[in-house]
Short mmCIF file of C-alpha atoms and ligand atoms in Angstrom, two decimals:
data_model
loop_
_atom_site.label_atom_id
_atom_site.label_comp_id
_atom_site.label_asym_id
_atom_site.label_seq_id
_atom_site.Cartn_x
_atom_site.Cartn_y
_atom_site.Cartn_z
CA MET A 1 -0.03 0.02 0.16
CA ASN A 2 1.47 3.45 -1.19
CA ILE A 3 0.59 6.34 1.21
CA LEU A 4 1.33 9.65 -0.40
CA GLU A 5 1.78 12.91 1.63
CA ASN A 6 0.18 16.39 1.03
CA VAL A 7 -1.98 15.56 -2.05
CA ASP A 8 -4.48 18.08 -3.36
CA LEU A 9 -8.08 17.66 -2.80
CA ARG A 10 -9.50 19.60 -5.65
CA ALA A 11 -8.89 16.26 -7.34
CA HIS A 12 -11.20 14.74 -5.16
CA SER A 13 -14.27 16.95 -5.04
CA THR A 14 -16.05 17.41 -8.42
CA MET A 15 -16.36 20.91 -7.29
CA ARG A 16 -12.58 21.22 -7.39
CA LEU A 17 -12.15 23.12 -4.40
CA GLY A 18 -10.54 22.53 -0.67
CA GLY A 19 -6.81 22.44 0.52
CA THR A 20 -4.84 19.42 0.94
CA THR A 21 -4.76 16.12 2.71
CA ARG A 22 -2.03 15.26 4.85
CA TYR A 23 -1.82 11.62 3.77
CA TYR A 24 -3.56 9.49 0.92
CA CYS A 25 -4.13 5.97 -0.06
CA GLU A 26 -6.09 4.38 -2.56
CA ALA A 27 -7.69 0.67 -1.44
CA THR A 28 -8.36 -1.75 -4.02
CA ASP A 29 -9.30 -4.93 -1.65
CA ARG A 30 -10.48 -5.50 2.10
CA MET A 31 -7.12 -6.28 3.05
CA GLU A 32 -5.97 -2.97 2.04
CA VAL A 33 -8.58 -0.83 3.89
CA LEU A 34 -7.48 -2.99 6.85
CA GLU A 35 -3.78 -1.97 6.41
CA ALA A 36 -4.56 1.70 5.89
CA LEU A 37 -6.89 1.87 9.20
CA SER A 38 -4.36 0.12 11.28
CA TRP A 39 -1.66 2.59 9.70
CA ALA A 40 -3.46 5.83 10.61
CA GLN A 41 -4.51 4.24 14.21
CA GLN A 42 -0.87 3.67 14.86
CA ARG A 43 -0.68 7.24 14.34
CA ASN A 44 -3.85 8.59 16.08
CA LEU A 45 -4.93 10.16 12.76
CA PRO A 46 -8.24 10.58 11.63
CA VAL A 47 -9.33 8.75 8.59
CA GLN A 48 -11.90 9.53 5.93
CA MET A 49 -12.76 6.97 3.22
CA ILE A 50 -14.40 8.70 0.02
CA GLY A 51 -15.59 7.40 -3.76
CA SER A 52 -15.07 9.68 -6.53
CA GLY A 53 -16.00 13.11 -4.64
CA SER A 54 -19.24 13.87 -6.46
CA ASN A 55 -21.01 14.52 -3.30
CA ILE A 56 -18.43 16.16 -1.18
CA VAL A 57 -17.03 19.73 -0.50
CA TRP A 58 -13.61 20.06 1.09
CA LYS A 59 -12.75 22.79 3.64
CA ASP A 60 -10.02 25.04 2.58
CA GLU A 61 -8.08 24.12 5.70
CA GLY A 62 -7.66 20.58 4.13
CA PHE A 63 -7.69 17.36 6.25
CA SER A 64 -4.88 16.51 8.80
CA GLY A 65 -5.68 12.61 8.43
CA LEU A 66 -5.49 9.59 6.01
CA LEU A 67 -7.72 9.99 2.96
CA ILE A 68 -8.77 6.61 1.98
CA VAL A 69 -10.05 6.47 -1.87
CA ASN A 70 -12.23 3.24 -2.13
CA LYS A 71 -11.10 1.42 -5.51
CA ILE A 72 -12.43 -1.91 -4.72
CA LEU A 73 -13.80 -3.43 -7.83
CA ARG A 74 -15.88 -6.85 -8.05
CA TYR A 75 -18.87 -7.59 -10.13
CA GLU A 76 -20.94 -10.97 -9.32
CA LEU A 77 -24.25 -11.60 -10.32
CA PHE A 78 -26.27 -14.57 -8.39
CA LYS A 79 -29.02 -16.13 -10.40
CA GLU A 80 -31.59 -17.42 -7.95
CA ASP A 81 -34.36 -18.48 -10.25
CA GLU A 82 -36.10 -17.49 -13.90
CA THR A 83 -36.66 -13.78 -12.03
CA ASN A 84 -34.83 -13.18 -9.15
CA VAL A 85 -30.78 -11.85 -9.33
CA TYR A 86 -28.55 -10.52 -6.73
CA LEU A 87 -26.10 -8.45 -7.57
CA THR A 88 -22.96 -7.94 -5.46
CA VAL A 89 -20.67 -5.11 -6.56
CA GLY A 90 -17.48 -3.77 -4.90
CA ALA A 91 -17.76 -0.64 -3.52
CA GLY A 92 -15.00 1.14 -5.84
CA GLU A 93 -17.08 0.15 -8.95
CA PRO A 94 -18.26 3.35 -11.17
CA TRP A 95 -21.72 3.51 -10.50
CA ASP A 96 -23.07 3.96 -13.87
CA SER A 97 -21.10 1.21 -15.00
CA VAL A 98 -22.59 -1.35 -12.69
CA VAL A 99 -25.94 0.52 -14.15
CA GLU A 100 -25.10 -0.22 -17.36
CA ARG A 101 -23.95 -3.78 -17.19
CA SER A 102 -27.22 -4.40 -14.96
CA VAL A 103 -29.40 -3.29 -17.83
CA GLN A 104 -27.30 -5.46 -20.64
CA ALA A 105 -28.45 -8.35 -18.27
CA GLY A 106 -31.91 -7.50 -18.76
CA LEU A 107 -32.49 -6.44 -15.06
CA THR A 108 -34.75 -4.08 -13.70
CA GLY A 109 -34.47 -2.18 -10.30
CA ILE A 110 -31.55 0.38 -10.84
CA GLU A 111 -31.85 1.54 -14.30
CA ALA A 112 -33.76 4.76 -13.41
CA LEU A 113 -30.53 5.75 -11.59
CA SER A 114 -28.57 5.74 -14.66
CA LEU A 115 -25.87 8.51 -15.06
CA VAL A 116 -25.58 9.30 -11.44
CA PRO A 117 -21.99 10.31 -10.79
CA GLY A 118 -19.88 7.95 -8.17
CA THR A 119 -18.94 4.73 -6.94
CA ALA A 120 -21.44 2.02 -5.95
CA GLY A 121 -20.25 1.99 -2.18
CA ALA A 122 -20.97 5.85 -2.14
CA THR A 123 -24.74 4.79 -2.79
CA PRO A 124 -26.26 3.89 0.54
CA ILE A 125 -24.55 6.86 2.26
CA GLN A 126 -27.64 9.43 0.75
CA ASN A 127 -29.45 6.29 -0.35
CA VAL A 128 -29.00 7.98 -3.83
CA GLY A 129 -32.54 8.11 -5.36
CA ALA A 130 -33.83 9.60 -9.08
CA TYR A 131 -36.98 9.10 -11.45
CA GLY A 132 -38.75 7.37 -8.97
CA GLN A 133 -35.82 4.89 -7.61
CA ASP A 134 -33.78 4.85 -5.02
CA VAL A 135 -31.18 2.24 -4.03
CA SER A 136 -32.98 1.43 -0.47
CA GLN A 137 -35.75 -0.49 -2.84
CA THR A 138 -33.45 -3.01 -4.01
CA LEU A 139 -30.57 -2.84 -1.71
CA THR A 140 -30.31 -5.89 0.25
CA THR A 141 -27.25 -5.86 2.11
CA ILE A 142 -23.76 -3.98 2.71
CA GLU A 143 -20.29 -5.66 3.27
CA ALA A 144 -18.46 -2.75 5.77
CA TYR A 145 -15.68 -2.90 7.85
CA ASP A 146 -17.34 -1.64 11.17
CA THR A 147 -14.75 0.48 13.36
CA ALA A 148 -16.91 -0.24 16.49
CA ALA A 149 -17.13 -4.21 16.28
CA ARG A 150 -13.57 -3.95 14.69
CA ASP A 151 -14.47 -6.45 12.30
CA PHE A 152 -15.86 -6.95 8.60
CA ILE A 153 -19.77 -7.29 9.19
CA THR A 154 -22.90 -7.61 6.73
CA LEU A 155 -25.54 -5.39 7.34
CA PRO A 156 -29.09 -5.94 5.95
CA ALA A 157 -30.99 -3.19 4.26
CA TYR A 158 -33.80 -2.90 7.16
CA ASP A 159 -30.89 -2.13 9.49
CA CYS A 160 -29.47 0.79 7.32
CA GLY A 161 -31.97 3.41 8.61
CA PHE A 162 -33.05 4.51 5.13
CA GLY A 163 -34.74 7.66 4.10
CA TYR A 164 -35.04 10.20 1.86
CA ARG A 165 -31.26 11.01 0.87
CA THR A 166 -30.21 9.94 4.22
CA SER A 167 -29.14 6.75 6.03
CA ARG A 168 -27.83 5.87 9.42
CA PHE A 169 -24.20 6.53 7.61
CA LYS A 170 -24.90 9.98 7.48
CA ALA A 171 -26.59 10.35 10.31
CA THR A 172 -25.88 8.57 14.21
CA ASP A 173 -23.42 6.26 12.61
CA ARG A 174 -21.52 8.53 10.33
CA GLY A 175 -17.84 7.60 9.41
CA ARG A 176 -18.67 4.26 11.71
CA PHE A 177 -18.49 1.95 8.24
CA PHE A 178 -16.25 1.48 5.42
CA ILE A 179 -18.32 0.13 3.11
CA THR A 180 -16.49 -2.60 0.69
CA ALA A 181 -19.29 -4.31 -1.63
CA VAL A 182 -23.04 -3.63 -1.74
CA THR A 183 -25.55 -6.12 -3.06
CA PHE A 184 -28.87 -5.68 -4.90
CA HIS A 185 -32.02 -7.93 -5.43
CA LEU A 186 -32.79 -6.86 -9.12
CA THR A 187 -35.36 -9.15 -11.66
CA ILE A 188 -35.16 -10.26 -14.95
CA GLY A 189 -37.99 -8.39 -16.99
CA ASN A 190 -39.38 -5.01 -17.54
CA PRO A 191 -39.89 -1.92 -15.24
CA GLU A 192 -43.35 -1.35 -14.56
CA GLY A 193 -45.03 1.77 -14.67
CA PRO A 194 -46.21 4.30 -13.13
CA TYR A 195 -43.14 5.74 -14.56
CA TYR A 196 -41.66 9.03 -12.99
CA PRO A 197 -43.63 12.06 -14.75
CA ALA A 198 -40.55 13.45 -16.87
CA VAL A 199 -39.88 9.61 -17.91
CA GLY A 200 -43.36 9.00 -18.84
CA ASN A 201 -43.42 12.04 -20.82
CA TYR A 202 -40.08 11.08 -22.87
CA LEU A 203 -41.50 7.75 -23.60
CA ARG A 204 -44.85 9.24 -24.86
CA GLU A 205 -42.61 11.90 -26.90
CA HIS A 206 -40.65 9.16 -28.62
CA ASN A 207 -43.60 6.57 -28.95
CA ILE A 208 -41.51 3.87 -27.07
CA THR A 209 -44.29 1.47 -25.92
CA GLU A 210 -42.41 -1.41 -24.59
CA VAL A 211 -40.56 -0.36 -21.83
CA THR A 212 -37.38 -2.31 -21.05
CA PRO A 213 -34.52 -1.65 -18.65
CA ALA A 214 -32.71 -0.52 -21.85
CA THR A 215 -35.06 2.17 -22.90
CA LEU A 216 -35.98 3.26 -19.51
CA ARG A 217 -32.07 3.76 -19.07
CA GLN A 218 -32.05 5.46 -22.30
CA ALA A 219 -34.88 8.13 -21.37
CA VAL A 220 -33.03 9.07 -18.11
CA ILE A 221 -29.81 9.76 -19.87
CA ALA A 222 -31.35 12.08 -22.26
CA ILE A 223 -33.08 13.62 -19.48
CA ARG A 224 -30.16 13.69 -17.40
CA SER A 225 -27.85 15.15 -19.96
CA ALA A 226 -30.12 17.77 -21.25
CA LYS A 227 -30.85 19.29 -17.73
CA LEU A 228 -27.40 18.46 -15.45
CA PRO A 229 -23.69 19.55 -16.08
CA ASP A 230 -21.35 16.63 -16.81
CA PRO A 231 -19.10 16.96 -13.37
CA ALA A 232 -16.03 15.90 -16.00
CA VAL A 233 -16.61 19.27 -17.68
CA VAL A 234 -18.12 21.84 -15.20
CA ALA A 235 -17.08 21.58 -11.90
CA ASN A 236 -20.09 20.96 -9.45
CA CYS A 237 -21.63 18.35 -7.06
CA GLY A 238 -25.09 17.83 -8.51
CA SER A 239 -28.19 19.28 -6.37
CA PHE A 240 -26.28 21.38 -3.87
CA PHE A 241 -29.56 21.33 -1.62
CA ALA A 242 -32.00 18.83 -0.72
CA ASN A 243 -36.09 19.43 -1.32
CA PRO A 244 -37.12 20.72 1.97
CA ILE A 245 -39.97 18.78 3.75
CA ILE A 246 -42.32 20.85 5.65
CA SER A 247 -45.72 19.96 7.43
CA SER A 248 -49.01 20.02 5.33
CA GLY A 249 -50.00 22.71 7.44
CA GLN A 250 -47.07 24.76 6.90
CA PHE A 251 -47.55 23.92 3.32
CA ASN A 252 -51.09 25.02 3.09
CA GLN A 253 -50.55 28.16 5.00
CA LEU A 254 -47.87 28.94 2.25
CA SER A 255 -49.67 28.25 -0.65
CA ALA A 256 -52.54 30.53 0.72
CA ASP A 257 -50.17 33.34 1.57
CA LEU A 258 -48.72 33.44 -2.00
CA ASP A 259 -52.01 32.26 -3.48
CA THR A 260 -49.60 30.01 -5.96
CA GLU A 261 -49.41 26.74 -7.12
CA ILE A 262 -46.07 25.41 -5.07
CA PRO A 263 -44.23 22.27 -6.91
CA HIS A 264 -44.44 19.58 -4.67
CA TRP A 265 -44.69 15.86 -3.79
CA LYS A 266 -46.54 14.20 -0.97
CA HIS A 267 -44.04 12.93 1.37
CA ASP A 268 -46.03 10.45 3.95
CA ALA A 269 -48.00 12.77 5.73
CA ASP A 270 -45.51 15.84 5.25
CA ILE A 271 -44.99 17.69 1.80
CA LYS A 272 -41.70 17.78 -0.13
CA VAL A 273 -41.36 21.05 -1.90
CA SER A 274 -39.45 21.78 -5.09
CA ALA A 275 -35.90 23.51 -3.80
CA ALA A 276 -35.05 24.47 -7.51
CA TRP A 277 -38.75 26.41 -7.48
CA LEU A 278 -38.00 28.06 -4.24
CA ILE A 279 -34.35 29.08 -5.55
CA GLU A 280 -35.92 30.73 -9.00
CA GLN A 281 -38.48 32.33 -7.11
CA THR A 282 -35.80 34.33 -5.09
CA GLY A 283 -34.03 35.54 -8.44
CA PHE A 284 -31.07 32.99 -8.52
CA LYS A 285 -31.92 31.38 -11.82
CA ASP A 286 -29.03 31.04 -14.28
CA TYR A 287 -27.45 33.41 -11.93
CA HIS A 288 -23.83 34.14 -12.01
CA ASP A 289 -21.92 35.85 -8.81
CA SER A 290 -18.96 37.86 -9.75
CA GLU A 291 -18.64 38.47 -6.25
CA THR A 292 -17.89 34.77 -5.47
CA GLY A 293 -17.29 33.20 -8.77
CA VAL A 294 -20.00 30.51 -8.44
CA ALA A 295 -23.18 30.35 -10.52
CA THR A 296 -26.57 28.35 -10.57
CA TRP A 297 -26.63 25.93 -13.72
CA PRO A 298 -29.30 27.70 -16.11
CA THR A 299 -31.32 24.53 -16.39
CA GLN A 300 -31.42 23.66 -12.95
CA PRO A 301 -30.64 26.34 -10.14
CA LEU A 302 -30.04 23.71 -7.85
CA VAL A 303 -26.90 22.94 -9.03
CA LEU A 304 -24.25 25.02 -7.81
CA VAL A 305 -21.41 25.55 -10.46
CA ASN A 306 -17.85 26.44 -9.64
CA GLU A 307 -16.98 29.19 -12.68
CA ALA A 308 -14.59 30.84 -10.90
CA ALA A 309 -14.38 30.66 -7.14
CA ALA A 310 -11.10 31.44 -5.41
CA ASN A 311 -11.89 28.68 -2.84
CA THR A 312 -14.55 26.63 -0.71
CA THR A 313 -15.39 29.89 1.53
CA ALA A 314 -16.49 31.70 -1.61
CA LEU A 315 -18.89 28.70 -2.39
CA LEU A 316 -20.18 28.80 0.71
CA ALA A 317 -20.71 32.28 1.01
CA PHE A 318 -22.79 32.17 -2.53
CA LYS A 319 -24.78 29.23 -0.71
CA GLN A 320 -25.59 31.27 2.20
CA LYS A 321 -26.85 34.06 0.02
CA ILE A 322 -29.37 31.23 -1.54
CA ILE A 323 -30.34 29.96 2.03
CA THR A 324 -30.85 33.76 3.32
CA ALA A 325 -32.92 34.68 0.55
CA VAL A 326 -35.31 31.78 0.62
CA GLN A 327 -35.66 31.88 4.23
CA ALA A 328 -36.39 35.55 4.14
CA LYS A 329 -39.36 34.85 1.32
CA PHE A 330 -40.40 31.78 2.31
CA GLY A 331 -39.42 30.79 5.82
CA ILE A 332 -37.89 27.61 4.88
CA THR A 333 -34.37 26.83 5.55
CA LEU A 334 -32.73 24.80 2.70
CA GLN A 335 -30.12 22.13 3.62
CA GLN A 336 -26.93 21.38 2.18
CA GLU A 337 -26.68 18.24 0.40
CA PRO A 338 -23.11 17.44 -0.46
CA GLU A 339 -20.96 16.61 2.71
CA LEU A 340 -18.60 19.64 3.89
CA LEU A 341 -15.35 17.63 4.88
CA PRO A 342 -13.52 17.22 6.91
CA LEU A 343 -16.52 16.88 9.70
C1 FAD B 401 -23.92 16.21 -11.66
C2 FAD B 401 -24.27 15.37 -10.56
C3 FAD B 401 -25.67 14.63 -10.45
C4 FAD B 401 -26.38 14.15 -9.36
N1 FAD B 401 -27.22 13.45 -9.37
C5 FAD B 401 -27.61 12.65 -8.16
C6 FAD B 401 -28.93 12.10 -8.08
O1 FAD B 401 -29.68 12.20 -9.19
N2 FAD B 401 -29.42 11.70 -7.29
C7 FAD B 401 -28.50 11.37 -6.06
O2 FAD B 401 -28.81 10.88 -4.86
N3 FAD B 401 -27.35 11.80 -5.94
C8 FAD B 401 -26.69 12.72 -6.93
N4 FAD B 401 -25.48 13.13 -7.03
C9 FAD B 401 -24.50 13.32 -6.06
C10 FAD B 401 -23.67 11.58 -5.96
O3 FAD B 401 -23.53 11.55 -7.19
C11 FAD B 401 -23.88 10.74 -5.29
O4 FAD B 401 -24.24 11.22 -3.96
C12 FAD B 401 -22.84 9.52 -5.24
O5 FAD B 401 -23.33 8.59 -4.73
C13 FAD B 401 -21.81 9.93 -4.66
O6 FAD B 401 -20.57 9.03 -5.03
P1 FAD B 401 -18.87 9.19 -4.99
O7 FAD B 401 -18.40 7.71 -5.02
O8 FAD B 401 -18.57 10.31 -5.82
O9 FAD B 401 -18.99 9.48 -3.23
P2 FAD B 401 -18.00 10.64 -2.58
O10 FAD B 401 -18.57 12.16 -3.08
O11 FAD B 401 -16.70 10.37 -2.76
O12 FAD B 401 -18.50 10.51 -0.66
C14 FAD B 401 -20.08 10.89 -0.44
C15 FAD B 401 -20.19 10.34 0.95
O13 FAD B 401 -20.12 8.84 1.06
C16 FAD B 401 -18.80 8.38 1.70
N5 FAD B 401 -18.35 7.50 1.19
C17 FAD B 401 -18.12 7.14 -0.01
N6 FAD B 401 -17.63 5.92 -0.48
C18 FAD B 401 -17.53 5.45 0.91
C19 FAD B 401 -17.44 4.07 1.33
N7 FAD B 401 -17.01 2.94 0.22
N8 FAD B 401 -17.65 3.46 2.39
C20 FAD B 401 -18.19 4.69 3.41
N9 FAD B 401 -17.98 6.06 3.22
C21 FAD B 401 -18.19 6.17 1.90
C22 FAD B 401 -17.97 9.41 1.73
O14 FAD B 401 -17.26 9.61 3.09
C23 FAD B 401 -18.94 11.14 1.92
O15 FAD B 401 -19.29 10.97 2.79
C24 FAD B 401 -25.37 13.94 -8.18
C25 FAD B 401 -23.89 14.51 -8.55
C26 FAD B 401 -23.32 15.34 -9.83
C27 FAD B 401 -22.33 16.03 -9.46
#
C-alpha cells in the first residue's frame, strides 16, 4: 500500500475546491482497507473514506488525517431463479457502469439511477435516488468494516436507516462504517409503470411503447444530459440542496399566503417542496455571482457551479446568499446536500 503525502484535494471533489490532505492512499481490496486503518491508528490519525468525490466539498484548511479512496472492484451476479438475481458489486465500482451492465443483462431495479456520478459504495450513504427509484428499494446487504465491532460485518438493508437522501451512515453512524461491497436484488424483466412523470413524457414523445430496462435507461440518460452538467467538464456536485420537507399545515398556509401553486410531492404525512422552484422564485435562476465566482446551472438552479471560485469559503458564501433569500421569502431553511469535509 502506497501512502502519499500532501495531496491536493481539489482532484477529489467534483466541485474542485479545498486544501490538501496530509496523507492519502487507495484501497483496492479489504486487506488494504485494514492495512490503511491500522496505519492511521498507529499514528492516531483521523480517517476519511471516499469514492469519486461527487458529493463532497472539502474545506480550505484541508484534512490532517489519512484519506482512503475506495477502488475495490467486483461484479458478481447470482441467479436465484428465472426472475430473481442478486448483484454484488465492489464499493469502488463506478456506479453508472454497474447500472449499464445490469441493464445489458436485462435486469430491472436500478436503471432509473443511470448516469448518477460516483461509486457503488457511496450509494447507500445518502440513499441515492432519481426518477422514481432509490437504492433502498433494491439494496439487500452492505459489507463493511465496522470500526465499533473492529471487524468486517454484513448489514441488512432494514438496518441501514434509509430515508429520503439519508441513512444511518449519514446520521447517527457517520464515519463508523467503511463500505467494501453492496448487494442488490434485481429482477429479470421490464420495469413496471407508472413511470416518473418526466420519464413518462419522454417515452410518449419518442413513441416507446415497450419499456425495457434499456429504454428506461436511455430515457433517463437523455433527460439528465439535457438538464445537468457533466462533472467531468463543469465543476459541480449535482443538487446542492435537498428538497425541503415541511408539514402539510405549513404548506397549506404558504400556498394560501402566496396564492400560487408550489411544485411539491407528498412525503408520507408531510410535503416535499421543490427546492429548485424556491431558488428560482428568489431570483437565482441562471445566476452568475461575480463576487464569489459561483453560479446556478441554467437549466437546474439546484446545481451550484464553480465557475471561478477562489476557494470553498467563496462557495459557502454564495450558498448562504441563497439560503438567506429563501428563508426570508418563504420561511424555509434549505439544507446542503453535499457533505462539507472534514467534519
Ligand atoms: C451532476 C451530478 C448529478 C447527481 N445526481 C444525483 C442524483 O440524481 N441523485 C443522488 O442521490 N445523487 C446525485 N448526485 C450526488 C452523487 O452522485 C452521489 O451522492 C454519489 O453516490 C456520490 O458518490 P461518490 O463515490 O462520488 O461519493 P463521495 O462524494 O466520494 O462521498 C460521498 C459520501 O459518501 C462517503 N463514502 C463514499 N464511499 C464510501 C465507502 N465506500 N464507505 C463509506 N463511506 C463512503 C464519503 O465519506 C462521503 O461522506 C449527483 C452528483 C453530481 C455531480
